[in-house]
Coordinates of C-alpha atoms in Angstrom, one line a residue:
M1 CA 23.8 29.0 -15.8
A2 CA 20.2 29.3 -14.7
S3 CA 19.1 30.7 -18.0
S4 CA 20.9 28.0 -20.0
I5 CA 19.1 25.3 -17.9
E6 CA 15.7 26.9 -18.4
S7 CA 16.3 27.0 -22.2
L8 CA 16.6 23.2 -22.3
P9 CA 13.8 21.3 -24.0
P10 CA 11.2 20.0 -21.4
G11 CA 12.1 16.4 -22.1
I12 CA 15.8 16.9 -21.4
L13 CA 15.1 19.0 -18.3
A14 CA 12.8 16.3 -17.0
Y15 CA 15.5 13.6 -17.7
I16 CA 18.0 15.6 -15.7
L17 CA 15.8 16.4 -12.8
S18 CA 14.5 12.8 -12.5
R19 CA 18.0 11.7 -11.5
T20 CA 18.4 14.2 -8.7
P21 CA 17.6 13.4 -5.0
V22 CA 13.9 13.7 -3.9
K23 CA 14.5 16.7 -1.7
T24 CA 16.2 18.5 -4.6
I25 CA 13.2 17.9 -6.8
V26 CA 10.9 19.2 -4.0
Y27 CA 12.9 22.4 -3.8
S28 CA 13.1 22.7 -7.6
K29 CA 9.3 23.2 -7.7
C30 CA 9.9 26.6 -6.1
V31 CA 12.3 27.8 -8.8
C32 CA 9.7 28.9 -11.3
K33 CA 6.2 28.1 -12.6
K34 CA 7.6 26.3 -15.6
W35 CA 9.5 23.9 -13.4
R36 CA 6.6 23.4 -11.0
S37 CA 4.3 22.6 -14.0
L38 CA 6.9 20.2 -15.5
L39 CA 7.5 18.3 -12.2
S40 CA 3.8 17.8 -11.8
E41 CA 3.3 16.2 -15.3
P42 CA 2.4 12.5 -15.4
Y43 CA 5.4 12.0 -17.8
F44 CA 7.9 13.2 -15.2
V45 CA 6.1 11.3 -12.3
D46 CA 6.4 8.1 -14.3
L47 CA 10.0 8.8 -15.4
H48 CA 11.1 9.5 -11.8
L49 CA 9.4 6.4 -10.4
S50 CA 11.1 4.2 -13.0
R51 CA 14.5 5.5 -11.7
S52 CA 13.7 6.0 -8.0
H53 CA 16.1 4.4 -5.6
T54 CA 14.9 2.1 -2.8
C55 CA 14.5 3.7 0.6
L56 CA 13.0 2.7 3.9
V57 CA 10.0 4.2 5.6
I58 CA 10.4 3.9 9.4
H59 CA 7.4 4.2 11.7
Q60 CA 8.4 5.4 15.2
E61 CA 6.2 6.1 18.2
G62 CA 6.8 8.5 21.1
S63 CA 5.5 7.1 24.4
L64 CA 5.3 10.6 26.1
S65 CA 4.2 12.8 23.2
K66 CA 1.7 10.2 21.9
C67 CA 2.6 10.9 18.3
N68 CA 3.6 8.7 15.4
I69 CA 6.4 9.8 13.1
F70 CA 7.1 8.3 9.7
K71 CA 10.7 9.0 8.5
L72 CA 12.3 8.2 5.2
G73 CA 15.7 6.5 5.4
E74 CA 18.0 6.8 2.4
L75 CA 20.2 3.8 1.7
E76 CA 23.9 4.3 0.9
D77 CA 24.2 1.0 -0.8
K78 CA 27.7 0.3 -2.3
P79 CA 29.5 -3.0 -2.8
D80 CA 32.0 -2.2 0.0
S81 CA 29.8 -0.1 2.4
F82 CA 26.3 0.4 3.6
N83 CA 24.5 2.9 5.8
I84 CA 21.1 4.5 6.3
Y85 CA 20.7 8.3 6.4
H86 CA 17.8 10.5 7.3
D87 CA 16.9 14.0 6.2
P88 CA 14.9 15.7 9.1
V89 CA 12.8 17.5 6.5
M90 CA 11.5 14.2 5.0
K91 CA 9.2 13.0 7.7
I92 CA 5.5 13.1 8.6
K93 CA 4.1 13.4 12.1
F94 CA 0.7 12.2 13.3
G95 CA -0.4 13.8 16.5
L96 CA -2.9 11.5 18.3
G97 CA -5.1 13.1 20.9
F98 CA -6.6 9.9 22.0
R99 CA -6.2 8.1 25.3
Y100 CA -5.8 4.7 23.6
S101 CA -5.0 4.2 20.0
V102 CA -3.1 2.0 17.6
M103 CA -1.4 3.0 14.4
H104 CA 0.0 0.5 12.0
L105 CA 2.0 0.8 8.8
S106 CA 0.3 -1.7 6.5
G107 CA 2.0 -1.5 3.1
T108 CA 3.8 0.7 0.6
I109 CA 3.5 0.7 -3.2
N110 CA 5.1 3.2 -5.7
G111 CA 5.5 5.8 -3.0
L112 CA 2.0 5.5 -1.6
T113 CA 1.7 4.1 2.0
C114 CA -1.3 2.5 3.6
I115 CA -1.8 3.2 7.4
W116 CA -4.3 1.6 9.7
H117 CA -5.4 3.6 12.8
Y118 CA -7.7 2.2 15.5
S119 CA -9.1 4.3 18.4
G120 CA -12.5 2.8 19.1
S121 CA -13.2 2.5 15.4
D122 CA -11.1 1.6 12.3
E123 CA -9.6 4.3 10.1
T124 CA -7.6 3.7 6.9
Y125 CA -5.2 6.3 5.4
I126 CA -3.4 6.4 2.1
C127 CA -0.6 9.0 2.1
N128 CA 2.5 10.0 0.1
P129 CA 5.3 11.2 2.4
V130 CA 7.0 13.0 -0.5
T131 CA 4.1 15.1 -1.7
R132 CA 2.8 15.3 1.9
E133 CA -0.7 14.4 0.7
Y134 CA -3.1 12.0 2.5
T135 CA -6.6 10.8 2.3
L136 CA -8.9 9.1 4.9
L137 CA -10.8 6.3 3.2
P138 CA -14.5 6.1 3.8
E139 CA -15.9 4.2 6.8
H140 CA -15.7 0.5 6.6
K141 CA -18.8 -1.5 5.8
I142 CA -17.9 -4.0 8.6
I143 CA -17.6 -2.3 11.9
R144 CA -17.1 -4.2 15.1
K145 CA -15.8 -3.5 18.6
P146 CA -13.6 -4.0 20.7
L147 CA -10.2 -3.9 19.1
P148 CA -10.4 -6.4 16.2
A149 CA -8.0 -8.9 14.7
V150 CA -7.5 -7.1 11.4
S151 CA -5.0 -7.7 8.6
Y152 CA -4.3 -5.4 5.7
G153 CA -2.7 -5.7 2.3
F154 CA -1.9 -3.0 -0.2
G155 CA -1.2 -3.8 -3.8
F156 CA -1.1 -2.6 -7.4
I157 CA -2.5 -3.8 -10.8
A158 CA -0.1 -2.3 -13.3
A159 CA -2.2 -3.1 -16.4
R160 CA -5.1 -1.1 -15.0
N161 CA -3.1 1.4 -12.9
Q162 CA -5.2 0.4 -9.9
Y163 CA -4.2 0.5 -6.3
K164 CA -6.2 -1.7 -4.0
V165 CA -6.5 -2.1 -0.2
V166 CA -7.5 -5.5 1.0
R167 CA -8.8 -5.9 4.6
F168 CA -9.5 -9.2 6.4
Y169 CA -11.4 -8.8 9.6
Q170 CA -11.4 -11.7 12.0
G171 CA -14.0 -10.8 14.7
G172 CA -14.5 -14.2 16.4
Y173 CA -13.7 -15.1 20.0
P174 CA -12.2 -18.4 21.4
L175 CA -15.7 -19.8 21.9
N176 CA -17.1 -18.5 18.7
Q177 CA -17.5 -20.8 15.8
D178 CA -16.3 -18.0 13.5
L179 CA -12.9 -17.8 15.1
Y180 CA -11.2 -19.2 11.9
K181 CA -13.3 -17.2 9.4
S182 CA -12.7 -13.7 8.2
D183 CA -14.7 -11.0 6.5
C184 CA -13.0 -9.5 3.5
E185 CA -13.3 -6.0 2.1
V186 CA -11.6 -4.4 -0.9
Y187 CA -11.1 -0.7 -1.6
T188 CA -9.9 0.5 -5.1
L189 CA -8.3 3.9 -4.8
G190 CA -10.4 6.5 -6.6
T191 CA -13.8 4.7 -6.2
G192 CA -14.8 6.2 -2.9
M193 CA -16.3 3.0 -1.5
W194 CA -15.4 -0.3 0.2
R195 CA -16.8 -3.5 -1.3
S196 CA -17.5 -6.5 0.8
L197 CA -16.5 -9.9 -0.6
G198 CA -18.3 -11.7 2.3
Q199 CA -16.8 -14.3 4.7
V200 CA -13.9 -16.6 3.8
P201 CA -12.9 -19.8 5.7
V202 CA -9.5 -18.6 6.8
G203 CA -7.9 -17.0 9.8
L204 CA -5.0 -14.6 9.5
G205 CA -4.3 -13.5 13.1
G206 CA -4.0 -9.9 13.9
C207 CA -2.1 -6.9 12.4
Q208 CA -0.3 -9.0 9.8
N209 CA 0.6 -7.2 6.6
G210 CA 0.0 -8.8 3.2
V211 CA 3.1 -9.3 1.1
F212 CA 2.7 -8.1 -2.5
L213 CA 4.3 -10.2 -5.2
N214 CA 3.4 -11.0 -8.8
G215 CA 0.0 -9.3 -8.6
N216 CA -1.0 -11.2 -5.4
L217 CA -1.1 -10.5 -1.7
H218 CA 0.1 -13.2 0.7
W219 CA -0.5 -13.8 4.4
L220 CA 0.4 -16.7 6.7
A221 CA -2.9 -18.3 7.6
H222 CA -4.7 -21.2 9.1
D223 CA -8.0 -22.8 8.0
Q224 CA -11.0 -23.8 10.1
H225 CA -9.3 -27.0 11.3
H226 CA -5.7 -25.8 12.1
I227 CA -4.5 -23.4 14.7
T228 CA -0.9 -23.2 13.6
S229 CA 0.1 -20.9 10.7
D230 CA 1.2 -23.6 8.3
L231 CA -0.6 -22.3 5.2
V232 CA -0.3 -19.3 2.9
C233 CA -3.4 -17.3 1.9
T234 CA -3.0 -15.9 -1.6
F235 CA -5.3 -13.1 -2.8
D236 CA -5.4 -12.4 -6.5
L237 CA -5.9 -8.6 -6.8
E238 CA -7.3 -8.7 -10.3
R239 CA -9.8 -11.5 -9.8
E240 CA -10.4 -10.5 -6.2
F241 CA -10.2 -14.2 -5.2
S242 CA -8.5 -15.7 -2.1
E243 CA -7.3 -19.2 -1.7
L244 CA -5.2 -21.3 0.7
A245 CA -2.3 -22.4 -1.5
A246 CA 1.2 -23.7 -1.1
S247 CA 1.6 -25.0 2.4
A248 CA 4.3 -23.2 4.3
P249 CA 7.1 -25.3 6.0
L250 CA 5.5 -26.9 9.0
V251 CA 6.2 -25.5 12.5
D252 CA 6.3 -27.5 15.6
E253 CA 2.9 -27.3 17.3
N254 CA 4.7 -26.4 20.6
M255 CA 6.4 -23.4 19.0
N256 CA 4.9 -19.9 18.6
S257 CA 4.0 -19.4 15.0
A258 CA 4.0 -15.7 15.6
F259 CA 7.8 -15.8 15.2
R260 CA 7.4 -16.4 11.5
S261 CA 6.9 -13.8 8.7
L262 CA 6.5 -13.7 4.9
G263 CA 8.6 -11.5 2.7
V264 CA 10.3 -11.2 -0.7
L265 CA 13.9 -12.4 -1.3
G266 CA 15.4 -12.2 -4.8
G267 CA 12.0 -11.9 -6.4
C268 CA 10.6 -15.0 -4.7
L269 CA 8.3 -15.4 -1.7
C270 CA 10.2 -16.2 1.4
L271 CA 9.4 -17.2 5.0
C272 CA 11.5 -16.2 8.0
D273 CA 11.2 -18.8 10.7
N274 CA 12.5 -18.0 14.1
T275 CA 10.6 -20.6 16.1
S276 CA 13.6 -22.9 16.7
E277 CA 15.8 -22.5 19.8
C278 CA 19.0 -23.3 17.8
E279 CA 18.6 -21.7 14.4
F280 CA 17.0 -19.0 12.3
V281 CA 15.9 -20.2 8.8
I282 CA 14.8 -18.3 5.7
W283 CA 12.8 -20.6 3.4
V284 CA 12.3 -19.6 -0.3
R285 CA 9.5 -20.7 -2.6
Q286 CA 11.4 -21.0 -5.9
D287 CA 8.6 -22.2 -8.2
Y288 CA 5.9 -19.6 -7.6
G289 CA 2.3 -21.1 -7.5
M290 CA 3.4 -24.7 -6.9
K291 CA 2.8 -26.6 -3.7
E292 CA 5.5 -28.1 -1.4
C293 CA 8.3 -26.2 -3.1
W294 CA 9.9 -24.5 -0.1
T295 CA 13.7 -24.8 0.2
K296 CA 16.1 -23.7 3.0
E297 CA 17.9 -20.8 1.5
I298 CA 19.7 -19.5 4.6
V299 CA 20.3 -21.1 8.0
I300 CA 21.8 -19.0 10.8
E301 CA 22.8 -20.4 14.2
N302 CA 20.6 -18.7 16.8
D303 CA 23.3 -17.4 19.0
F304 CA 22.8 -13.6 19.1
E305 CA 20.4 -11.5 21.1
T306 CA 18.3 -10.0 18.2
Q307 CA 17.0 -13.4 17.0
L308 CA 15.8 -15.5 19.9
Y309 CA 12.1 -15.5 20.3
K310 CA 11.4 -12.5 18.0
T311 CA 9.9 -12.0 14.6
V312 CA 12.4 -11.2 11.9
H313 CA 11.4 -9.5 8.6
V314 CA 13.4 -9.5 5.3
L315 CA 13.6 -5.9 3.9
T316 CA 15.8 -6.1 0.8
V317 CA 18.9 -7.5 -0.8
L318 CA 21.8 -5.1 -1.0
T319 CA 24.2 -4.4 -3.9
G320 CA 26.9 -6.7 -2.4
G321 CA 24.5 -9.5 -1.9
S322 CA 23.9 -9.0 1.8
I323 CA 20.4 -9.2 3.2
L324 CA 18.9 -6.3 5.2
M325 CA 16.6 -7.5 7.9
V326 CA 14.7 -6.0 10.9
V327 CA 13.7 -7.6 14.1
H328 CA 10.3 -6.9 15.8
N329 CA 12.0 -4.8 18.4
G330 CA 13.2 -2.4 15.7
H331 CA 16.8 -3.5 15.5
M332 CA 18.1 -3.7 12.0
F333 CA 21.0 -5.9 10.8
T334 CA 22.6 -7.3 7.7
Y335 CA 23.5 -10.9 6.9
H336 CA 26.6 -11.4 4.7
R337 CA 26.1 -14.7 2.8
E338 CA 29.7 -15.3 1.8
S339 CA 31.2 -14.8 5.3
K340 CA 28.0 -16.0 7.0
T341 CA 28.2 -13.2 9.5
L342 CA 25.7 -10.8 11.0
Q343 CA 26.3 -7.1 11.5
R344 CA 23.9 -5.0 13.7
L345 CA 23.3 -1.5 12.4
D346 CA 23.6 1.4 14.8
I347 CA 21.3 4.1 13.6
S348 CA 21.6 7.1 15.9
W349 CA 18.6 9.1 14.5
T350 CA 16.1 6.4 15.4
K351 CA 16.9 6.4 19.1
D352 CA 14.5 9.2 20.3
F353 CA 11.4 7.1 19.5
S354 CA 10.7 3.4 19.6
I355 CA 10.6 1.8 16.2
C356 CA 7.2 0.1 15.4
N357 CA 7.7 -1.0 11.9
V358 CA 10.1 -0.7 8.9
M359 CA 9.2 -1.2 5.2
V360 CA 10.9 -0.9 1.9
Y361 CA 9.8 2.4 0.3
V362 CA 10.3 3.7 -3.3
P363 CA 9.8 7.5 -3.3
S364 CA 7.5 8.9 -6.0
F365 CA 5.6 12.1 -6.9
I366 CA 2.3 10.4 -7.5
R367 CA -0.4 12.8 -6.5
L368 CA -3.4 11.5 -4.6
K369 CA -5.4 14.3 -6.2
S370 CA -5.1 12.4 -9.5
F371 CA -7.5 9.8 -8.1
M372 CA -11.1 10.8 -8.4
S373 CA -13.5 10.6 -5.5
E374 CA -10.8 11.1 -2.9
R375 CA -10.7 14.0 -0.5
V376 CA -7.1 14.9 -0.3
L377 CA -5.5 16.8 2.6
I378 CA -2.0 18.1 3.2
F379 CA 0.2 17.4 6.2

């Protein structure tokens, strides 16, 4: 059987292997030099990515061991059933030997993940959990202390095959006139340097991830004259231009705007609003790029423990039409539109460590070594 498989033309062999699970492909590289070479070719990498199934990357933190673990959760997504599985082999562990540090999952694109680490200074990593490669980006041009209010975004320009990290640094204090201004930096993977775009008249709050959609990154924001997050900051990755566009649905000034988050639902920008005491709302911006076009897509009575006074994030829409969401405390649940019911997920393999963040992840075999000017290390 093995000899018959090896005799197949490379194109057919690549087609077959591209449809196998990620772990199987990793093990297949050890079969022979021919397979290892084939599975490293750009053709196979692109073919596999085009067929790769959606997973989750789950960032967990251990309070005693002071380590951060990034696990891949495979989705069993069928019309009549849903579950999340974890292969113990597919994980990455960061050991932090610091007394105080913060690690934050900032974005995922095509199998690459952006991670921000702060321990007296800012560090930005790009890694691929599948190939187990990572690179520490050069030191930022803008360095301030103490712990800054910093927001990241990670996006991709398909026409140029460019991956960009966008960083907004809000370093003002309550009595500082620059409180609602941010310094902006951009890093293009493979260039080896950060570029400063100067100061922009927008405040984003701290540790907010940019949502990537239609070539742009989006954050909830406020301008120099507003404290509440009632605007959307849109950053065009190609033009490297940011603007305050399309006002978000207004929030009561007495409510905490931190209980709102942006996401993607059905290919549209959405906003999860959990500021009300009686209901949780998902707003959807149907006509992308136009102002005042938010509509109430989903309204859920706020009568269960995972909603009240917490931030909720939309992850993905499942095969049967249900919506997979995660609460800030790490609990995941599904909302079934037809029955209008919620179902909390009991994931046993996430209980040893507290969940810090969950993001949609599409596994790939993109090699960081393919980007020039990057010093690549292996986990």
